[in-house]
Tab-separated table of C-alpha atoms in Angstrom:
chain	number	residue	atom	x	y	z
A	1	MET	CA	98.722	152.527	136.016
A	2	SER	CA	102.024	151.974	137.641
A	3	THR	CA	104.517	149.589	136.302
A	4	ASN	CA	104.355	147.290	139.402
A	5	PRO	CA	105.001	143.843	138.175
A	6	GLU	CA	102.495	142.370	140.595
A	7	THR	CA	104.389	139.162	141.080
A	8	ALA	CA	102.400	136.982	143.372
A	9	ARG	CA	105.312	136.055	145.506
A	10	PRO	CA	103.910	133.900	148.329
A	11	GLU	CA	104.582	135.056	151.873
A	12	PRO	CA	106.487	132.082	153.445
A	13	LEU	CA	104.634	132.558	156.778
A	14	LEU	CA	101.143	131.638	155.435
A	15	PRO	CA	101.170	129.019	152.691
A	16	SER	CA	103.216	126.743	155.061
A	17	ALA	CA	100.158	126.511	157.240
A	18	PRO	CA	99.309	122.831	156.777
A	19	VAL	CA	95.807	121.688	155.783
A	20	PRO	CA	94.815	119.397	158.619
A	21	SER	CA	95.236	115.766	157.674
A	22	GLY	CA	92.024	114.243	156.281
A	23	THR	CA	90.358	117.543	155.523
A	24	LEU	CA	90.924	117.550	151.790
A	25	GLN	CA	89.902	113.984	151.458
A	26	ARG	CA	86.711	114.585	153.398
A	27	LEU	CA	86.025	117.598	151.289
A	28	HIS	CA	86.707	115.741	148.113
A	29	ARG	CA	84.073	113.076	149.120
A	30	ARG	CA	81.627	115.806	149.793
A	31	LEU	CA	82.294	117.313	146.446
A	32	GLU	CA	81.728	113.943	144.664
A	33	ALA	CA	78.294	113.783	146.247
A	34	ALA	CA	77.362	117.307	145.687
A	35	ALA	CA	78.576	117.262	142.095
A	36	ALA	CA	76.580	114.126	141.292
A	37	GLU	CA	73.412	115.599	142.949
A	38	ALA	CA	73.780	118.957	141.069
A	39	GLY	CA	74.141	116.945	137.742
A	40	VAL	CA	77.528	118.667	136.943
A	41	LEU	CA	79.525	115.509	136.843
A	42	ASP	CA	80.247	114.586	133.286
A	43	VAL	CA	82.443	111.606	134.025
A	44	ALA	CA	83.024	109.808	137.310
A	45	TYR	CA	85.942	107.448	137.583
A	46	THR	CA	87.762	105.073	139.978
A	47	VAL	CA	90.638	102.623	139.674
A	48	LEU	CA	90.085	98.961	140.541
A	49	ASP	CA	92.983	96.698	141.415
A	50	THR	CA	92.512	93.379	139.545
A	51	PRO	CA	94.650	90.302	138.627
A	52	VAL	CA	95.337	91.984	135.287
A	53	GLY	CA	96.442	95.077	136.937
A	54	PRO	CA	94.731	98.421	137.954
A	55	LEU	CA	91.719	98.949	135.729
A	56	LEU	CA	90.429	102.612	135.243
A	57	LEU	CA	86.554	102.520	135.344
A	58	ALA	CA	84.788	105.593	133.985
A	59	ALA	CA	80.913	106.324	133.806
A	60	THR	CA	78.654	108.997	132.592
A	61	GLU	CA	75.146	109.350	133.940
A	62	ARG	CA	74.085	106.899	131.240
A	63	GLY	CA	76.411	104.126	132.276
A	64	LEU	CA	79.865	102.583	132.119
A	65	VAL	CA	81.708	104.374	129.296
A	66	ARG	CA	85.344	103.282	129.577
A	67	VAL	CA	87.499	100.508	131.047
A	68	ALA	CA	91.212	101.113	130.568
A	69	TYR	CA	94.332	99.044	131.327
A	70	ALA	CA	97.303	100.733	132.930
A	71	ARG	CA	99.287	100.341	129.629
A	72	GLU	CA	96.980	102.811	128.007
A	73	GLU	CA	98.015	105.467	130.607
A	74	HIS	CA	95.136	106.406	132.834
A	75	GLU	CA	96.030	110.129	132.862
A	76	GLU	CA	95.941	110.237	129.104
A	77	VAL	CA	92.587	108.270	128.965
A	78	LEU	CA	91.043	110.791	131.470
A	79	ALA	CA	92.357	113.678	129.312
A	80	ASP	CA	90.814	112.052	126.288
A	81	LEU	CA	87.478	111.551	128.073
A	82	ALA	CA	87.532	115.174	129.214
A	83	GLY	CA	87.857	116.302	125.538
A	84	ARG	CA	85.260	113.934	124.211
A	85	LEU	CA	82.591	113.783	127.004
A	86	GLY	CA	83.045	116.920	128.984
A	87	PRO	CA	85.770	118.272	131.239
A	88	ARG	CA	84.006	117.709	134.551
A	89	VAL	CA	85.866	114.517	135.296
A	90	LEU	CA	86.148	113.622	138.910
A	91	HIS	CA	87.395	110.693	140.991
A	92	ALA	CA	83.978	109.642	142.352
A	93	PRO	CA	83.920	105.907	143.002
A	94	ALA	CA	80.130	105.830	144.121
A	95	ARG	CA	78.883	105.817	140.473
A	96	LEU	CA	81.335	102.983	139.764
A	97	GLU	CA	80.447	100.733	142.616
A	98	PRO	CA	78.158	98.363	140.593
A	99	ALA	CA	80.657	97.940	137.926
A	100	ALA	CA	83.414	97.503	140.437
A	101	GLU	CA	81.361	94.831	142.338
A	102	GLN	CA	80.660	92.868	139.114
A	103	LEU	CA	84.327	92.941	138.070
A	104	ARG	CA	85.387	91.684	141.489
A	105	GLU	CA	82.884	88.891	141.055
A	106	TYR	CA	84.136	88.165	137.563
A	107	PHE	CA	87.769	87.922	138.646
A	108	ALA	CA	86.792	85.665	141.572
A	109	GLY	CA	85.140	83.392	138.942
A	110	THR	CA	81.691	83.841	140.361
A	111	ARG	CA	80.251	85.934	137.592
A	112	THR	CA	79.946	84.900	133.933
A	113	ARG	CA	78.090	87.843	132.502
A	114	PHE	CA	77.859	91.576	133.229
A	115	ASP	CA	74.586	93.283	133.784
A	116	LEU	CA	75.383	96.998	133.770
A	117	PRO	CA	74.073	100.038	131.858
A	118	LEU	CA	76.685	100.827	129.237
A	119	ASP	CA	77.332	104.167	127.547
A	120	ARG	CA	78.519	103.305	124.074
A	121	SER	CA	78.953	106.986	122.938
A	122	LEU	CA	82.604	106.532	122.283
A	123	SER	CA	82.042	104.013	119.508
A	124	HIS	CA	80.400	104.591	116.128
A	125	GLY	CA	79.456	102.737	112.930
A	126	PHE	CA	80.882	99.299	112.077
A	127	ARG	CA	83.039	99.184	115.185
A	128	ARG	CA	80.131	99.798	117.364
A	129	ARG	CA	78.198	97.055	115.611
A	130	VAL	CA	81.002	94.550	116.233
A	131	GLN	CA	81.243	95.602	119.826
A	132	GLU	CA	77.618	95.244	120.392
A	133	HIS	CA	77.930	91.716	119.062
A	134	LEU	CA	80.715	90.672	121.367
A	135	PRO	CA	78.715	90.018	124.605
A	136	GLY	CA	76.907	87.345	122.534
A	137	ILE	CA	80.115	85.227	122.692
A	138	GLY	CA	79.487	83.395	125.868
A	139	TYR	CA	81.803	83.076	128.822
A	140	GLY	CA	84.480	80.546	128.301
A	141	SER	CA	83.944	80.285	124.548
A	142	THR	CA	85.712	82.091	121.676
A	143	GLN	CA	85.151	83.125	118.114
A	144	SER	CA	87.623	83.919	115.336
A	145	TYR	CA	87.782	87.367	113.762
A	146	GLY	CA	86.280	85.710	110.656
A	147	GLU	CA	83.427	84.288	112.618
A	148	VAL	CA	82.663	87.663	114.113
A	149	ALA	CA	82.827	89.123	110.783
A	150	ARG	CA	80.204	86.694	109.360
A	151	SER	CA	78.044	87.207	112.481
A	152	VAL	CA	77.732	90.957	111.865
A	153	GLY	CA	76.965	90.355	108.271
A	154	SER	CA	80.241	91.478	106.723
A	155	PRO	CA	82.187	88.239	106.149
A	156	ARG	CA	85.006	90.048	104.253
A	157	ALA	CA	85.634	92.671	106.977
A	158	VAL	CA	87.878	90.546	109.056
A	159	ARG	CA	90.618	93.263	109.511
A	160	ALA	CA	87.853	95.816	110.451
A	161	VAL	CA	86.669	93.387	113.063
A	162	GLY	CA	90.264	93.278	114.403
A	163	SER	CA	90.455	97.081	114.643
A	164	ALA	CA	86.958	97.070	116.257
A	165	CYS	CA	88.265	94.767	118.909
A	166	ALA	CA	91.428	96.718	119.295
A	167	THR	CA	89.522	99.939	119.937
A	168	ASN	CA	86.931	98.482	122.339
A	169	PRO	CA	86.511	101.157	124.994
A	170	LEU	CA	85.124	98.667	127.361
A	171	PRO	CA	87.495	95.750	127.546
A	172	VAL	CA	86.752	92.776	129.941
A	173	VAL	CA	83.079	93.977	130.281
A	174	VAL	CA	82.661	93.792	126.509
A	175	PRO	CA	84.629	90.640	125.867
A	176	CYS	CA	86.904	91.251	122.923
A	177	HIS	CA	89.267	89.013	124.635
A	178	ARG	CA	87.113	86.097	123.290
A	179	VAL	CA	88.068	86.896	119.810
A	180	LEU	CA	91.071	84.920	118.427
A	181	ARG	CA	92.776	84.397	115.129
A	182	SER	CA	91.414	81.570	113.061
A	183	ASP	CA	94.702	79.639	113.428
A	184	GLY	CA	94.093	79.682	117.278
A	185	GLY	CA	96.611	82.457	117.765
A	186	LEU	CA	95.739	84.880	120.476
A	187	GLY	CA	95.724	87.978	118.243
A	188	GLY	CA	96.113	91.387	119.665
A	189	TYR	CA	94.580	92.902	122.753
A	190	ILE	CA	94.254	96.329	124.171
A	191	GLY	CA	95.405	95.058	127.533
A	192	GLY	CA	98.440	93.118	126.088
A	193	PRO	CA	98.661	89.349	125.272
A	194	ALA	CA	99.305	88.360	128.899
A	195	ALA	CA	96.139	89.909	130.049
A	196	LYS	CA	94.188	88.330	127.206
A	197	ALA	CA	95.651	84.869	128.034
A	198	ALA	CA	94.835	85.437	131.733
A	199	LEU	CA	91.166	86.228	131.079
A	200	LEU	CA	90.830	83.197	128.805
A	201	GLU	CA	92.488	81.011	131.344
A	202	LEU	CA	90.242	82.364	134.096
A	203	GLU	CA	87.070	81.613	131.947
A	204	ALA	CA	88.410	78.150	131.088
A	205	ALA	CA	88.954	77.244	134.698
A	206	ALA	CA	85.598	78.311	136.056
B	1	MET	CA	92.110	123.455	120.077
B	2	GLU	CA	93.514	123.187	123.575
B	3	THR	CA	91.081	120.910	125.527
B	4	LYS	CA	90.411	121.407	129.175
B	5	GLN	CA	92.053	119.364	131.884
B	6	PRO	CA	89.910	116.878	133.821
B	7	PHE	CA	88.360	118.814	136.758
B	8	GLU	CA	90.047	116.367	139.081
B	9	THR	CA	93.364	117.988	138.287
B	10	LEU	CA	92.121	121.417	139.291
B	11	VAL	CA	90.954	119.939	142.647
B	12	ALA	CA	94.341	118.278	143.279
B	13	GLN	CA	96.287	121.347	142.292
B	14	HIS	CA	94.261	124.080	143.905
B	15	GLY	CA	92.234	122.338	146.725
B	16	ALA	CA	94.634	123.322	149.391
B	17	VAL	CA	94.967	126.802	148.308
B	18	VAL	CA	91.260	127.297	148.283
B	19	TRP	CA	91.001	125.744	151.736
B	20	ARG	CA	93.547	128.154	153.124
B	21	VAL	CA	91.840	131.128	151.614
B	22	CYS	CA	88.451	129.999	153.011
B	23	ARG	CA	90.009	129.308	156.481
B	24	ALA	CA	91.647	132.622	156.573
B	25	VAL	CA	88.570	134.541	155.671
B	26	LEU	CA	86.091	132.491	157.794
B	27	SER	CA	87.328	131.880	161.300
B	28	ILE	CA	85.125	128.886	161.960
B	29	PRO	CA	86.514	125.676	160.399
B	30	ALA	CA	83.064	124.240	159.505
B	31	ASP	CA	82.328	127.493	157.562
B	32	ALA	CA	85.556	127.243	155.738
B	33	GLU	CA	84.634	123.769	154.628
B	34	ASP	CA	81.024	124.858	153.628
B	35	ALA	CA	82.704	127.581	151.514
B	36	TRP	CA	85.199	125.245	149.990
B	37	SER	CA	82.479	122.869	148.890
B	38	GLU	CA	80.277	125.625	147.534
B	39	THR	CA	83.231	127.046	145.616
B	40	PHE	CA	84.114	123.871	143.876
B	41	VAL	CA	80.589	122.844	143.025
B	42	ALA	CA	80.128	126.384	141.597
B	43	ALA	CA	83.461	126.003	139.687
B	44	MET	CA	82.313	122.691	138.250
B	45	ARG	CA	79.116	124.226	137.047
B	46	ALA	CA	80.995	127.005	135.254
B	47	TYR	CA	84.071	125.105	134.066
B	48	PRO	CA	82.890	124.137	130.603
B	49	ASP	CA	82.559	127.884	129.749
B	50	LEU	CA	85.829	128.991	131.401
B	51	PRO	CA	88.194	130.390	128.666
B	52	ASP	CA	91.158	128.193	128.161
B	53	THR	CA	93.503	131.038	128.920
B	54	ALA	CA	91.995	131.791	132.291
B	55	ASP	CA	94.162	131.869	135.364
B	56	VAL	CA	92.542	128.898	137.156
B	57	GLN	CA	93.707	129.722	140.626
B	58	ALA	CA	92.616	133.309	140.502
B	59	TRP	CA	89.294	132.183	139.144
B	60	LEU	CA	88.852	129.752	141.988
B	61	VAL	CA	89.886	132.323	144.657
B	62	THR	CA	87.373	134.867	143.239
B	63	ILE	CA	84.657	132.222	143.517
B	64	ALA	CA	85.778	131.382	147.101
B	65	HIS	CA	85.514	135.019	147.980
B	66	ARG	CA	81.791	135.113	146.793
B	67	LYS	CA	80.974	131.823	148.509
B	68	ALA	CA	82.681	132.952	151.793
B	69	VAL	CA	80.415	136.085	151.656
B	70	ASP	CA	77.416	133.790	151.209
B	71	VAL	CA	78.421	131.647	154.144
B	72	VAL	CA	78.700	134.721	156.430
B	73	ARG	CA	75.336	136.090	155.077
B	74	ALA	CA	73.569	132.683	155.812
B	75	ARG	CA	74.985	132.540	159.252
B	76	ALA	CA	73.825	136.022	160.007
B	77	ARG	CA	70.292	135.294	158.590
B	78	ALA	CA	70.154	132.219	160.645
B	79	ALA	CA	71.044	134.199	163.732
B	80	VAL	CA	68.459	136.920	163.184
B	81	PRO	CA	65.225	135.169	164.428
B	82	VAL	CA	66.844	133.984	167.557
B	83	ALA	CA	66.139	136.397	170.393
B	84	VAL	CA	68.900	135.019	172.689
B	85	PRO	CA	72.482	135.962	172.199
B	86	PRO	CA	74.084	133.619	169.687
B	87	GLU	CA	75.904	130.652	171.076
B	88	PRO	CA	79.373	129.708	169.970
B	89	PRO	CA	79.111	127.669	166.811
B	90	PRO	CA	78.228	124.053	167.648
B	91	HIS	CA	80.587	122.356	165.242
B	92	ARG	CA	84.245	123.323	165.583
B	93	ASP	CA	85.017	120.098	163.744
B	94	ALA	CA	88.763	120.543	163.469
B	95	ALA	CA	90.307	119.245	166.686
B	96	PRO	CA	92.252	121.934	168.576
B	97	GLU	CA	95.539	120.279	168.013
B	98	HIS	CA	95.009	120.576	164.206
B	99	ASP	CA	94.268	124.325	164.552
B	100	HIS	CA	97.476	125.852	163.391
B	101	PRO	CA	98.397	129.068	165.362
B	102	VAL	CA	98.453	130.988	162.204
B	103	TRP	CA	94.673	130.925	161.876
B	104	ALA	CA	93.919	132.374	165.292
B	105	ALA	CA	96.486	135.262	164.273
B	106	VAL	CA	94.782	135.706	161.019
B	107	ALA	CA	91.232	135.709	162.617
B	108	ALA	CA	92.330	138.488	165.065
B	109	LEU	CA	93.197	140.835	162.156
B	110	PRO	CA	90.658	143.705	161.259
B	111	PRO	CA	88.301	142.145	158.552
B	112	ARG	CA	89.689	144.120	155.590
B	113	GLN	CA	93.246	143.205	156.382
B	114	ARG	CA	92.208	139.600	156.932
B	115	HIS	CA	90.676	139.412	153.385
B	116	VAL	CA	93.542	141.194	151.658
B	117	VAL	CA	96.077	139.046	153.386
B	118	ALA	CA	94.184	135.941	152.346
B	119	TYR	CA	93.704	136.863	148.719
B	120	ARG	CA	97.155	138.112	148.260
B	121	TYR	CA	99.377	135.850	150.350
B	122	LEU	CA	97.268	132.655	150.187
B	123	GLY	CA	95.355	133.133	146.950
B	124	GLY	CA	98.035	134.903	144.983
B	125	LEU	CA	95.714	137.592	143.556
B	126	PRO	CA	97.267	140.807	142.285
B	127	TYR	CA	96.150	143.863	144.259
B	128	ARG	CA	94.192	145.232	141.325
B	129	GLN	CA	91.940	142.149	141.493
B	130	ILE	CA	91.724	142.231	145.225
B	131	ALA	CA	90.538	145.937	144.812
B	132	GLU	CA	87.792	144.819	142.459
B	133	LEU	CA	86.557	142.195	144.929
B	134	LEU	CA	86.708	144.290	148.049
B	135	GLY	CA	86.251	147.817	146.769
B	136	GLY	CA	88.868	150.657	147.271
B	137	THR	CA	92.080	151.041	145.365
B	138	PRO	CA	94.898	148.750	144.729
B	139	GLU	CA	97.102	150.969	146.666
B	140	ALA	CA	94.855	150.765	149.756
B	141	ALA	CA	94.789	146.993	149.340
B	142	ARG	CA	98.581	147.046	149.344
B	143	ARG	CA	98.706	149.041	152.430
B	144	ALA	CA	96.212	146.804	154.212
B	145	ALA	CA	98.225	143.783	153.139
B	146	ALA	CA	101.474	145.286	154.577
B	147	ASP	CA	99.799	146.290	157.806
B	148	GLY	CA	98.106	142.857	158.199
B	149	LEU	CA	101.426	141.115	157.536
B	150	SER	CA	103.393	143.009	160.063
B	151	THR	CA	100.748	142.373	162.670
B	152	LEU	CA	100.834	138.656	161.849
B	153	ARG	CA	104.575	138.594	162.149
B	154	ARG	CA	104.397	140.244	165.513
B	155	THR	CA	101.764	137.989	166.767
B	156	LEU	CA	103.299	134.747	165.385
B	157	ALA	CA	106.838	135.710	166.699
B	158	THR	CA	105.465	135.279	170.101
B	159	THR	CA	103.667	132.079	169.387
B	160	ASP	CA	105.180	128.722	169.499
B	161	LEU	CA	105.313	127.462	166.020
B	162	GLU	CA	106.705	124.096	166.731
B	163	GLY	CA	103.938	122.292	164.815
B	164	GLU	CA	105.000	123.997	161.559
B	165	ASP	CA	106.851	121.444	159.717
B	166	ARG	CA	106.114	122.133	156.019
């Protein structure tokens, strides 16, 4: 073969031809629908604006799999989901509409519990057991890390309860914000202390 | 191990390139949109098995070529049972003011030149790969690209390109 470098230098005449406005958005929506129908959409996501900042919502075919605060860096969360759940991750709001609607109602103060299929495949073992217990803490009430540890039958695992809350992949929907320190201190929160305080205040006011 | 990027990133990075390739190869805007959609659905299907070292744009352009061929075949099949002369396509859904003059100029090229120009100058494929897609030698593809480009330059030099702002 010749030693032609084959550099793909773009011809300025052509790539400058603009894509008509709206075309790529329309095609993206069409792809969202076609991918879901073909069953090739591993993870659908959208971003919902809320009083605690933009929340990334992601779902598999089985249910809501991830809620992420902006401070977790949505791009990094999506890259992580691509590695753990499959790389076919697409901005496809339709699959998230039930979750988005219930979260809007929650932040409006008109919803006190979530009724959504959840995909808990990101959690395992003790952490998952703790996270499955959390929805049992009712709207507007709280438990201490120690109380949660007793509730799941491991009264000495207080620190492990703390890390189970800290790694909750479904904050807000799975209410780790309702778990406080036994001295009444806020404790940590994946969305930051201000978000935790805001959720507790919202629930106290309703 | 390097993990794959979310597919959304591929659509964001290469969606416009694939549209231009489809639009250059298929002179009807609605056909180009069909080919774009088929390309990305097929790419999504195959993405988990794509080697991490693959050139993603070249891979997408290659799929777009196959899907454009499919769209042309489907249109030809649809036309066969009709005994009357085919009517102009019913859905030119891009408004005329959006139809950049470059596309009419590309559409007027002989088919082979049109394809080579699309894959080389819009898709960035090397001539060796273009020859694999279209048949013939890389050298012949290079000549077709040069011929197509000089025709385009002549045509577009006499066309008002005021709308070209990017």
